[in-house]
Coordinates of N, CA and C in Angstrom, one line a residue:
M8 N -9.0 -3.4 -26.9 CA -7.9 -4.2 -27.0 C -7.2 -4.0 -25.7
S9 N -6.8 -5.1 -25.1 CA -6.0 -5.0 -23.8 C -4.7 -5.6 -24.0
L10 N -3.7 -5.0 -23.3 CA -2.3 -5.5 -23.4 C -2.2 -6.8 -22.7
P11 N -1.1 -7.7 -23.1 CA -0.9 -8.8 -22.3 C -0.7 -8.4 -20.8
K12 N -1.3 -9.2 -19.9 CA -1.4 -8.9 -18.3 C 0.2 -8.9 -17.8
N13 N 0.8 -9.9 -18.4 CA 2.2 -10.0 -17.9 C 3.4 -9.3 -18.5
S14 N 2.9 -8.5 -19.6 CA 3.9 -7.7 -20.3 C 4.2 -6.4 -19.4
A15 N 5.4 -5.7 -19.7 CA 5.7 -4.8 -18.9 C 4.7 -3.7 -18.9
A16 N 4.2 -3.2 -20.1 CA 3.2 -2.3 -20.2 C 1.8 -2.6 -19.6
G17 N 1.5 -3.9 -19.8 CA 0.2 -4.5 -19.3 C 0.1 -4.6 -17.8
R18 N 1.2 -4.4 -17.2 CA 1.2 -4.4 -15.7 C 1.0 -3.0 -15.0
L19 N 1.0 -1.9 -16.0 CA 0.9 -0.6 -15.5 C -0.5 -0.1 -15.5
I20 N -0.8 0.6 -14.3 CA -2.1 1.2 -14.2 C -1.9 2.7 -14.1
F21 N -2.5 3.6 -14.9 CA -2.4 4.9 -14.9 C -3.6 5.5 -14.2
A22 N -3.4 6.2 -13.2 CA -4.3 6.9 -12.4 C -4.8 8.1 -13.0
L23 N -6.1 8.2 -13.3 CA -6.6 9.3 -14.0 C -7.2 10.5 -12.8
D24 N -6.2 10.8 -12.0 CA -6.6 11.6 -10.9 C -6.6 13.0 -11.5
V25 N -7.5 13.5 -12.4 CA -7.8 14.7 -13.0 C -9.0 15.3 -12.6
P26 N -9.3 16.7 -12.9 CA -10.5 17.3 -12.6 C -11.7 16.8 -13.4
G27 N -11.6 16.4 -14.6 CA -12.8 16.2 -15.3 C -12.6 15.2 -16.6
R28 N -13.7 14.9 -17.3 CA -13.7 14.1 -18.4 C -12.7 14.4 -19.4
D29 N -12.8 15.7 -19.8 CA -11.8 16.0 -20.9 C -10.3 15.7 -20.7
E30 N -9.9 16.0 -19.5 CA -8.5 15.7 -19.2 C -8.2 14.2 -19.2
A31 N -9.2 13.5 -18.7 CA -9.2 12.0 -18.4 C -9.0 11.3 -19.9
V32 N -9.9 11.9 -20.8 CA -9.8 11.3 -22.3 C -8.6 11.8 -22.9
Q33 N -8.0 13.0 -22.7 CA -6.9 13.3 -23.3 C -5.6 12.5 -22.7
W34 N -5.5 12.1 -21.5 CA -4.7 11.2 -21.0 C -4.6 9.7 -21.5
A35 N -5.9 9.3 -21.7 CA -6.1 8.0 -22.1 C -5.8 7.7 -23.7
K36 N -6.0 9.0 -24.5 CA -5.5 8.9 -25.7 C -4.1 8.9 -25.8
R37 N -3.5 9.7 -25.0 CA -2.1 10.1 -25.1 C -1.3 8.5 -24.7
L38 N -1.8 7.7 -23.8 CA -1.1 6.7 -23.2 C -1.7 5.4 -23.8
R39 N -2.4 5.5 -25.0 CA -3.1 4.3 -25.6 C -2.0 3.4 -26.0
G40 N -2.1 2.2 -25.6 CA -1.0 1.1 -25.9 C 0.2 1.1 -25.1
C41 N 0.3 2.1 -24.2 CA 1.3 2.2 -23.3 C 1.0 1.6 -21.8
V42 N -0.1 1.5 -21.5 CA -0.6 1.0 -20.2 C -1.6 0.0 -20.3
G43 N -1.7 -0.9 -19.3 CA -2.7 -2.1 -19.4 C -4.1 -1.5 -18.9
C44 N -4.1 -0.5 -18.1 CA -5.4 -0.2 -17.4 C -5.4 1.3 -17.0
F45 N -6.6 1.8 -16.9 CA -6.7 3.3 -16.4 C -7.6 3.1 -15.2
K46 N -7.0 3.8 -14.1 CA -8.0 4.1 -13.0 C -8.7 5.2 -12.9
V47 N -10.0 4.9 -12.7 CA -11.1 6.1 -12.4 C -11.3 6.0 -11.0
G48 N -11.0 7.0 -10.2 CA -11.1 7.1 -8.9 C -12.5 7.8 -8.4
L49 N -12.6 8.0 -7.1 CA -13.9 8.6 -6.6 C -14.3 10.0 -7.0
E50 N -13.0 10.8 -7.0 CA -13.4 12.3 -7.4 C -13.8 12.4 -8.9
L51 N -13.1 11.6 -9.9 CA -13.6 11.7 -11.3 C -14.8 11.1 -11.4
F52 N -15.3 9.9 -10.7 CA -16.4 9.3 -11.0 C -17.5 10.1 -10.5
V53 N -17.4 10.6 -9.3 CA -18.5 11.4 -8.8 C -18.9 12.6 -9.5
R54 N -17.7 13.3 -10.2 CA -17.9 14.5 -10.8 C -18.5 14.2 -12.3
E55 N -18.1 13.3 -13.0 CA -18.6 12.9 -14.2 C -19.6 11.8 -14.4
G56 N -19.8 11.0 -13.5 CA -20.8 10.0 -13.5 C -20.1 8.8 -14.3
P57 N -21.1 7.6 -14.4 CA -20.7 6.4 -15.1 C -20.2 6.7 -16.6
Q58 N -20.7 7.7 -17.2 CA -20.3 8.0 -18.7 C -19.0 8.1 -18.8
V59 N -18.0 8.5 -17.7 CA -16.7 8.8 -18.0 C -15.9 7.3 -18.2
I60 N -16.6 6.3 -17.7 CA -15.9 4.9 -17.8 C -15.8 4.7 -19.4
E61 N -16.8 4.7 -20.1 CA -16.8 4.3 -21.5 C -16.1 5.3 -22.3
A62 N -16.0 6.6 -21.9 CA -15.3 7.6 -22.7 C -13.7 7.3 -22.6
V63 N -13.3 6.9 -21.3 CA -12.0 6.4 -21.1 C -11.7 5.2 -21.9
R64 N -12.5 4.2 -21.7 CA -12.3 2.9 -22.5 C -12.1 3.1 -24.0
E65 N -13.1 4.0 -24.6 CA -12.9 4.1 -26.0 C -11.6 4.9 -26.4
A66 N -11.2 5.9 -25.5 CA -9.9 6.7 -25.8 C -8.7 5.9 -25.7
G67 N -8.6 5.0 -24.6 CA -7.5 4.5 -24.2 C -7.3 3.0 -24.6
E68 N -8.4 2.4 -25.1 CA -8.4 0.9 -25.4 C -7.8 0.0 -24.5
A69 N -8.1 0.2 -23.1 CA -7.6 -0.5 -22.2 C -8.6 -1.0 -21.0
D70 N -8.4 -1.7 -20.2 CA -9.2 -2.1 -19.0 C -9.3 -0.9 -18.1
I71 N -10.4 -0.9 -17.3 CA -10.7 0.1 -16.4 C -10.8 -0.4 -15.0
F72 N -10.2 0.3 -14.1 CA -10.0 0.0 -12.8 C -10.9 1.1 -12.0
L73 N -11.9 0.7 -11.5 CA -12.8 1.7 -10.7 C -12.6 1.6 -9.3
D74 N -12.0 2.6 -8.8 CA -11.3 2.7 -7.5 C -12.3 3.3 -6.6
L75 N -13.3 2.9 -6.1 CA -14.3 3.4 -5.2 C -14.1 3.0 -3.7
K76 N -13.4 2.0 -3.3 CA -13.1 1.7 -2.0 C -14.4 1.4 -1.3
L77 N -15.4 0.6 -1.8 CA -16.6 0.3 -1.1 C -16.5 -0.2 0.2
H78 N -17.5 0.5 1.1 CA -17.4 0.1 2.5 C -18.7 0.4 3.2
D79 N -19.4 -0.7 3.1 CA -21.1 -0.4 3.6 C -21.4 -1.8 3.9
I80 N -22.8 -2.0 4.3 CA -23.3 -3.3 4.6 C -23.3 -4.1 3.5
P81 N -23.3 -5.4 3.6 CA -23.1 -6.4 2.6 C -24.3 -6.2 1.4
A82 N -25.5 -5.8 1.8 CA -26.4 -5.7 0.7 C -26.1 -4.5 -0.3
T83 N -25.6 -3.4 0.4 CA -25.3 -2.3 -0.3 C -23.9 -2.5 -1.3
V84 N -23.0 -3.2 -0.7 CA -21.8 -3.6 -1.5 C -22.3 -4.6 -2.7
Q85 N -23.1 -5.5 -2.6 CA -23.6 -6.3 -3.5 C -24.3 -5.6 -4.6
G86 N -25.1 -4.6 -4.2 CA -25.7 -3.8 -5.3 C -24.8 -3.0 -6.1
A87 N -23.8 -2.5 -5.4 CA -22.7 -1.6 -6.1 C -21.9 -2.5 -6.9
L88 N -21.7 -3.8 -6.6 CA -20.8 -4.6 -7.5 C -21.6 -5.0 -8.8
E89 N -22.9 -5.3 -8.7 CA -23.8 -5.5 -9.8 C -23.7 -4.2 -10.7
S90 N -23.9 -3.1 -10.1 CA -23.8 -1.9 -11.0 C -22.6 -1.7 -11.8
A91 N -21.5 -2.0 -11.0 CA -20.1 -1.8 -11.6 C -19.9 -2.9 -12.7
A92 N -20.5 -4.2 -12.5 CA -20.4 -5.0 -13.6 C -21.0 -4.7 -14.8
K93 N -22.1 -3.9 -14.8 CA -22.8 -3.4 -16.0 C -21.9 -2.5 -16.8
L94 N -21.2 -1.7 -16.0 CA -20.2 -0.8 -16.6 C -18.9 -1.5 -17.4
K95 N -18.8 -2.9 -17.1 CA -17.9 -3.5 -17.8 C -16.4 -3.2 -17.2
V96 N -16.2 -2.8 -16.0 CA -15.0 -2.5 -15.5 C -14.3 -3.9 -15.3
K97 N -13.0 -3.9 -15.1 CA -12.1 -5.1 -14.7 C -11.9 -5.2 -13.3
F98 N -11.6 -4.3 -12.6 CA -11.2 -4.2 -11.2 C -12.2 -3.2 -10.5
I99 N -12.4 -3.6 -9.1 CA -13.2 -2.6 -8.3 C -12.8 -2.9 -6.9
T100 N -12.6 -1.9 -6.0 CA -12.0 -2.0 -4.7 C -13.0 -2.0 -3.6
V101 N -12.8 -2.7 -2.5 CA -13.6 -2.7 -1.4 C -12.7 -2.7 -0.2
H102 N -13.1 -2.0 0.8 CA -12.2 -1.8 2.1 C -12.3 -3.2 2.9
A103 N -11.0 -3.5 3.3 CA -10.8 -5.0 4.0 C -10.4 -4.4 5.4
G104 N -10.9 -3.3 6.0 CA -10.5 -2.9 7.3 C -11.5 -3.1 8.4
D105 N -12.6 -3.7 8.2 CA -13.6 -4.0 9.1 C -13.9 -5.4 9.6
G106 N -12.9 -6.2 9.3 CA -13.0 -7.6 9.5 C -14.0 -8.3 8.6
G107 N -14.2 -7.7 7.4 CA -15.0 -8.4 6.4 C -16.5 -8.1 6.6
A108 N -16.8 -7.2 7.4 CA -18.3 -7.0 7.7 C -19.1 -6.3 6.3
S109 N -18.3 -5.5 5.6 CA -18.9 -4.9 4.6 C -18.9 -5.8 3.4
F110 N -18.1 -6.9 3.3 CA -18.2 -7.8 2.1 C -18.2 -9.3 2.2
D111 N -18.5 -9.7 3.6 CA -18.5 -11.2 4.0 C -19.4 -11.8 2.9
K112 N -19.1 -12.9 2.3 CA -19.9 -13.7 1.5 C -20.3 -12.9 0.2
V113 N -20.3 -11.7 0.2 CA -20.7 -10.9 -1.1 C -19.5 -11.2 -2.1
V114 N -18.3 -10.9 -1.9 CA -17.3 -11.2 -2.9 C -17.2 -12.6 -3.2
L115 N -17.3 -13.6 -2.3 CA -17.3 -14.9 -2.4 C -18.3 -15.5 -3.5
K116 N -19.4 -14.7 -3.7 CA -20.4 -15.3 -4.6 C -20.5 -14.2 -5.7
N117 N -19.5 -13.5 -6.0 CA -19.3 -12.6 -7.0 C -19.3 -13.3 -8.3
D118 N -20.2 -13.2 -9.2 CA -20.2 -13.9 -10.5 C -20.6 -12.9 -11.7
F119 N -20.0 -11.6 -11.1 CA -20.2 -10.7 -12.2 C -19.1 -10.4 -13.3
G120 N -18.0 -11.2 -13.0 CA -16.8 -11.1 -13.9 C -15.9 -9.9 -13.3
L121 N -16.1 -9.4 -12.2 CA -15.4 -8.6 -11.6 C -14.1 -9.2 -11.0
E122 N -13.0 -8.3 -11.0 CA -11.8 -8.7 -10.0 C -11.8 -7.8 -8.8
V123 N -12.3 -8.1 -7.7 CA -12.4 -7.3 -6.5 C -11.1 -7.5 -5.8
L124 N -10.7 -6.1 -5.5 CA -9.4 -5.9 -4.7 C -9.7 -5.4 -3.4
G125 N -9.1 -6.0 -2.4 CA -9.3 -5.6 -0.9 C -8.1 -4.5 -0.7
V126 N -8.7 -3.3 -0.2 CA -7.7 -2.3 0.2 C -7.3 -2.6 1.6
T127 N -6.0 -2.7 1.8 CA -5.5 -3.1 3.2 C -5.3 -1.9 4.0
V128 N -4.3 -1.2 3.9 CA -4.2 0.1 4.4 C -3.6 1.2 3.6
L129 N -4.5 2.2 3.8 CA -4.0 3.3 2.8 C -2.8 3.8 2.9
T130 N -2.1 4.1 1.6 CA -0.7 4.6 1.6 C -0.6 5.9 2.3
S131 N -1.6 6.5 2.5 CA -1.4 7.9 3.3 C -1.2 7.8 4.7
V132 N -1.3 6.4 5.3 CA -1.2 6.1 6.6 C 0.3 5.8 7.1
P133 N 0.8 6.7 7.8 CA 2.2 6.2 8.3 C 2.0 5.4 9.5
G134 N 3.2 4.5 9.8 CA 3.2 3.5 10.9 C 2.9 4.3 12.3
E135 N 3.4 5.4 12.5 CA 3.3 6.0 13.7 C 1.8 6.5 14.1
R136 N 0.9 6.4 13.1 CA -0.4 6.9 13.4 C -1.3 5.8 14.0
L137 N -0.8 4.5 13.8 CA -1.6 3.4 14.3 C -2.2 3.4 15.8
P138 N -1.3 4.0 16.7 CA -1.7 3.9 18.1 C -2.8 4.9 18.2
K139 N -2.7 6.1 17.4 CA -3.8 7.1 17.4 C -5.2 6.5 16.9
M140 N -5.1 5.6 16.2 CA -6.4 4.8 15.6 C -6.8 3.8 16.4
G141 N -6.1 3.6 17.6 CA -6.6 2.6 18.5 C -6.0 1.3 18.5
Y142 N -4.9 1.2 17.7 CA -4.2 -0.1 17.6 C -3.1 -0.2 18.6
P143 N -2.7 -1.5 19.1 CA -1.7 -1.6 19.9 C -0.3 -1.1 19.6
A144 N 0.4 -0.5 20.5 CA 1.7 0.3 20.1 C 2.5 -0.6 19.4
D145 N 2.6 -1.9 19.7 CA 3.6 -2.7 18.9 C 3.2 -3.4 17.6
L146 N 2.1 -3.0 17.2 CA 1.5 -3.4 15.9 C 2.1 -2.6 14.8
T147 N 2.6 -3.3 13.7 CA 3.3 -2.6 12.7 C 2.3 -2.6 11.5
I148 N 2.7 -1.5 10.7 CA 1.8 -1.5 9.4 C 1.9 -2.7 8.5
E149 N 3.1 -3.3 8.5 CA 3.3 -4.7 7.7 C 2.4 -5.7 8.3
D150 N 2.3 -5.8 9.7 CA 1.4 -6.8 10.3 C -0.1 -6.5 10.1
L151 N -0.4 -5.4 10.0 CA -1.9 -5.0 9.7 C -2.2 -5.3 8.3
V152 N -1.2 -4.9 7.4 CA -1.6 -5.3 6.0 C -1.6 -6.7 5.7
L153 N -0.8 -7.5 6.3 CA -0.9 -8.9 6.1 C -2.1 -9.5 6.6
T154 N -2.7 -9.0 7.9 CA -3.8 -9.5 8.4 C -5.1 -9.3 7.5
R155 N -5.1 -8.0 7.1 CA -6.2 -7.5 6.2 C -6.2 -8.3 4.7
A156 N -5.0 -8.3 4.3 CA -4.8 -9.1 3.1 C -5.3 -10.5 3.1
A157 N -4.9 -11.1 4.1 CA -5.3 -12.5 4.3 C -6.7 -12.6 4.5
L158 N -7.5 -11.8 5.3 CA -8.8 -11.7 5.3 C -9.6 -11.5 3.8
A159 N -9.1 -10.5 3.1 CA -9.6 -10.2 1.7 C -9.5 -11.4 1.0
L160 N -8.3 -12.1 0.8 CA -8.3 -13.3 0.1 C -9.2 -14.5 0.5
D161 N -9.4 -14.6 1.8 CA -10.4 -15.6 2.4 C -11.7 -15.3 2.0
M162 N -12.0 -14.0 1.9 CA -13.3 -13.6 1.5 C -13.6 -13.8 0.1
G163 N -12.5 -14.1 -0.7 CA -12.7 -14.3 -2.3 C -12.3 -13.3 -3.0
C164 N -11.5 -12.3 -2.5 CA -10.9 -11.2 -3.5 C -9.8 -11.8 -4.2
S165 N -9.8 -11.2 -5.5 CA -8.8 -11.7 -6.4 C -7.4 -11.1 -6.2
G166 N -7.4 -10.1 -5.4 CA -6.2 -9.4 -5.0 C -6.3 -8.4 -4.0
V167 N -5.3 -7.6 -3.8 CA -5.2 -6.6 -2.6 C -4.6 -5.3 -3.1
V168 N -4.8 -4.2 -2.4 CA -4.1 -2.9 -2.6 C -3.2 -2.6 -1.5
C169 N -2.1 -2.5 -1.7 CA -1.1 -2.2 -0.6 C 0.1 -1.3 -1.1
S170 N 0.9 -0.8 -0.2 CA 1.9 0.0 -0.6 C 3.2 -1.0 -1.2
G171 N 4.1 -0.3 -2.0 CA 5.1 -1.2 -2.5 C 6.0 -1.8 -1.4
K172 N 6.0 -1.1 -0.1 CA 6.8 -1.7 1.0 C 6.4 -2.9 1.5
E173 N 5.2 -3.3 1.2 CA 4.5 -4.5 1.8 C 4.4 -5.6 0.7
I174 N 5.0 -5.4 -0.5 CA 4.8 -6.5 -1.5 C 5.6 -7.7 -1.3
R175 N 6.8 -7.6 -0.9 CA 7.7 -8.7 -0.7 C 7.2 -9.6 0.4
P176 N 6.9 -9.0 1.7 CA 6.2 -9.9 2.8 C 4.9 -10.6 2.5
L177 N 4.1 -9.8 1.6 CA 2.8 -10.5 1.1 C 3.2 -11.7 0.4
R178 N 4.1 -11.5 -0.6 CA 4.3 -12.7 -1.5 C 4.8 -13.8 -0.7
E179 N 5.9 -13.5 0.3 CA 6.5 -14.4 1.0 C 5.5 -15.3 1.9
K180 N 4.5 -14.5 2.4 CA 3.7 -15.3 3.5 C 2.3 -15.7 2.8
L181 N 1.9 -15.1 1.8 CA 0.5 -15.4 1.2 C 0.7 -16.1 -0.1
G182 N 1.9 -16.3 -0.8 CA 2.0 -17.0 -2.1 C 1.8 -15.9 -3.3
A183 N 1.7 -16.6 -4.4 CA 1.8 -15.8 -5.7 C 0.4 -15.9 -6.4
G184 N -0.6 -16.5 -5.8 CA -2.0 -16.8 -6.5 C -2.8 -15.6 -6.4
F185 N -2.5 -14.3 -6.3 CA -3.3 -13.3 -6.3 C -2.5 -12.0 -6.8
S186 N -3.4 -11.0 -7.1 CA -2.8 -9.9 -7.8 C -2.5 -8.7 -6.6
I187 N -1.6 -8.0 -6.8 CA -1.1 -7.0 -6.0 C -1.2 -5.7 -6.7
V188 N -2.0 -4.7 -6.3 CA -2.1 -3.3 -6.9 C -1.4 -2.4 -6.0
V189 N -0.5 -1.6 -6.5 CA 0.3 -0.8 -5.7 C 0.2 0.8 -6.2
P190 N -0.5 1.6 -5.4 CA -0.4 3.0 -5.4 C 0.7 3.6 -4.7
G191 N 0.8 4.9 -5.0 CA 1.9 5.6 -4.2 C 3.2 5.3 -4.8
I192 N 3.2 5.2 -6.1 CA 4.6 5.0 -6.8 C 5.1 6.3 -7.4
R193 N 6.3 6.7 -6.9 CA 6.8 8.0 -7.4 C 8.3 7.8 -8.0
P194 N 8.5 8.4 -9.2 CA 9.9 8.5 -9.5 C 10.7 9.3 -8.4
A195 N 12.1 8.8 -8.3 CA 12.7 9.6 -7.2 C 12.9 11.0 -7.3
W196 N 12.9 11.6 -8.5 CA 12.9 13.0 -8.8 C 11.7 13.7 -8.5
S197 N 10.6 13.0 -8.2 CA 9.3 13.6 -8.1 C 8.7 13.7 -6.7
V198 N 9.6 13.1 -5.7 CA 9.0 12.9 -4.4 C 8.9 14.3 -3.7
L199 N 7.9 14.8 -3.2 CA 7.7 15.9 -2.4 C 7.7 15.8 -0.9
E200 N 8.2 16.9 -0.3 CA 8.3 16.9 1.2 C 7.0 16.7 1.8
K201 N 5.8 17.5 1.3 CA 4.5 17.2 1.8 C 3.6 16.3 1.0
D202 N 4.1 15.4 0.3 CA 3.3 14.5 -0.4 C 2.2 13.8 0.6
D203 N 1.0 13.6 0.1 CA -0.1 13.0 0.8 C 0.0 11.6 1.1
Q204 N 1.0 10.9 0.3 CA 1.2 9.5 0.4 C 2.3 9.4 1.3
A205 N 2.3 8.6 2.4 CA 3.3 8.5 3.4 C 4.3 7.2 3.1
R206 N 3.7 6.1 2.4 CA 4.4 5.0 2.2 C 4.6 4.8 0.7
I207 N 5.6 5.5 0.1 CA 5.7 5.3 -1.3 C 7.0 4.6 -1.7
V208 N 7.1 4.3 -3.0 CA 8.3 3.6 -3.5 C 8.5 4.1 -5.1
T209 N 9.7 3.9 -5.5 CA 9.8 4.2 -6.9 C 9.5 3.0 -7.8
P210 N 9.2 3.3 -9.1 CA 8.9 2.2 -10.0 C 9.8 1.0 -9.9
A211 N 11.1 1.3 -9.9 CA 12.1 0.2 -9.9 C 11.9 -0.6 -8.6
E212 N 11.7 0.1 -7.5 CA 11.6 -0.6 -6.3 C 10.3 -1.5 -6.3
A213 N 9.2 -1.0 -6.8 CA 8.0 -1.8 -6.9 C 8.2 -3.0 -7.7
V214 N 8.8 -3.0 -9.0 CA 9.0 -4.1 -9.7 C 10.0 -5.1 -9.2
Q215 N 11.0 -4.6 -8.5 CA 11.8 -5.5 -7.9 C 11.2 -6.4 -6.8
A216 N 10.3 -5.8 -6.0 CA 9.7 -6.3 -4.8 C 8.6 -7.4 -5.4

């Protein structure tokens, strides 16, 4: 059972960033009917394997977002997408930071029923780090996100992943015909000084944007 995509609860993705299967299943059961999708990330998937996907689906009765951030040569990405499709996940991520070299034409011919999301710039990256990564000093995070998002959509991605701080400019410049998935969302009372996420927003800020 999936909640309506445009309902308040249906728009929520809960990240199962937990150590193992038991914790993931417990959270899925607790939040059944409250969120539209559960995210299974790299750590949980590597630890528990594909079996955790079905366990979470049964417990939570919601869609699955497999967040592996695929980044490899096209043939390898193609094979990974085919494997993910067999797991019947709804979303999967690919990196959009290499000019499309890892998914050029692969996403365009995706007929597996997957919604492929292009990861623009990780929310752990602050703007001041860009020059250290070899980018021009006058390049902003927003500019880089917009460039990569446009590339991902041109390659056939159904949406992108970015911080809440970039939602509004993305919508203004690229339109409304694609999904935006936003990690790094923190209630104001939970923000920590040494959070590993650099570009965060509150739930209210994300919805308003």
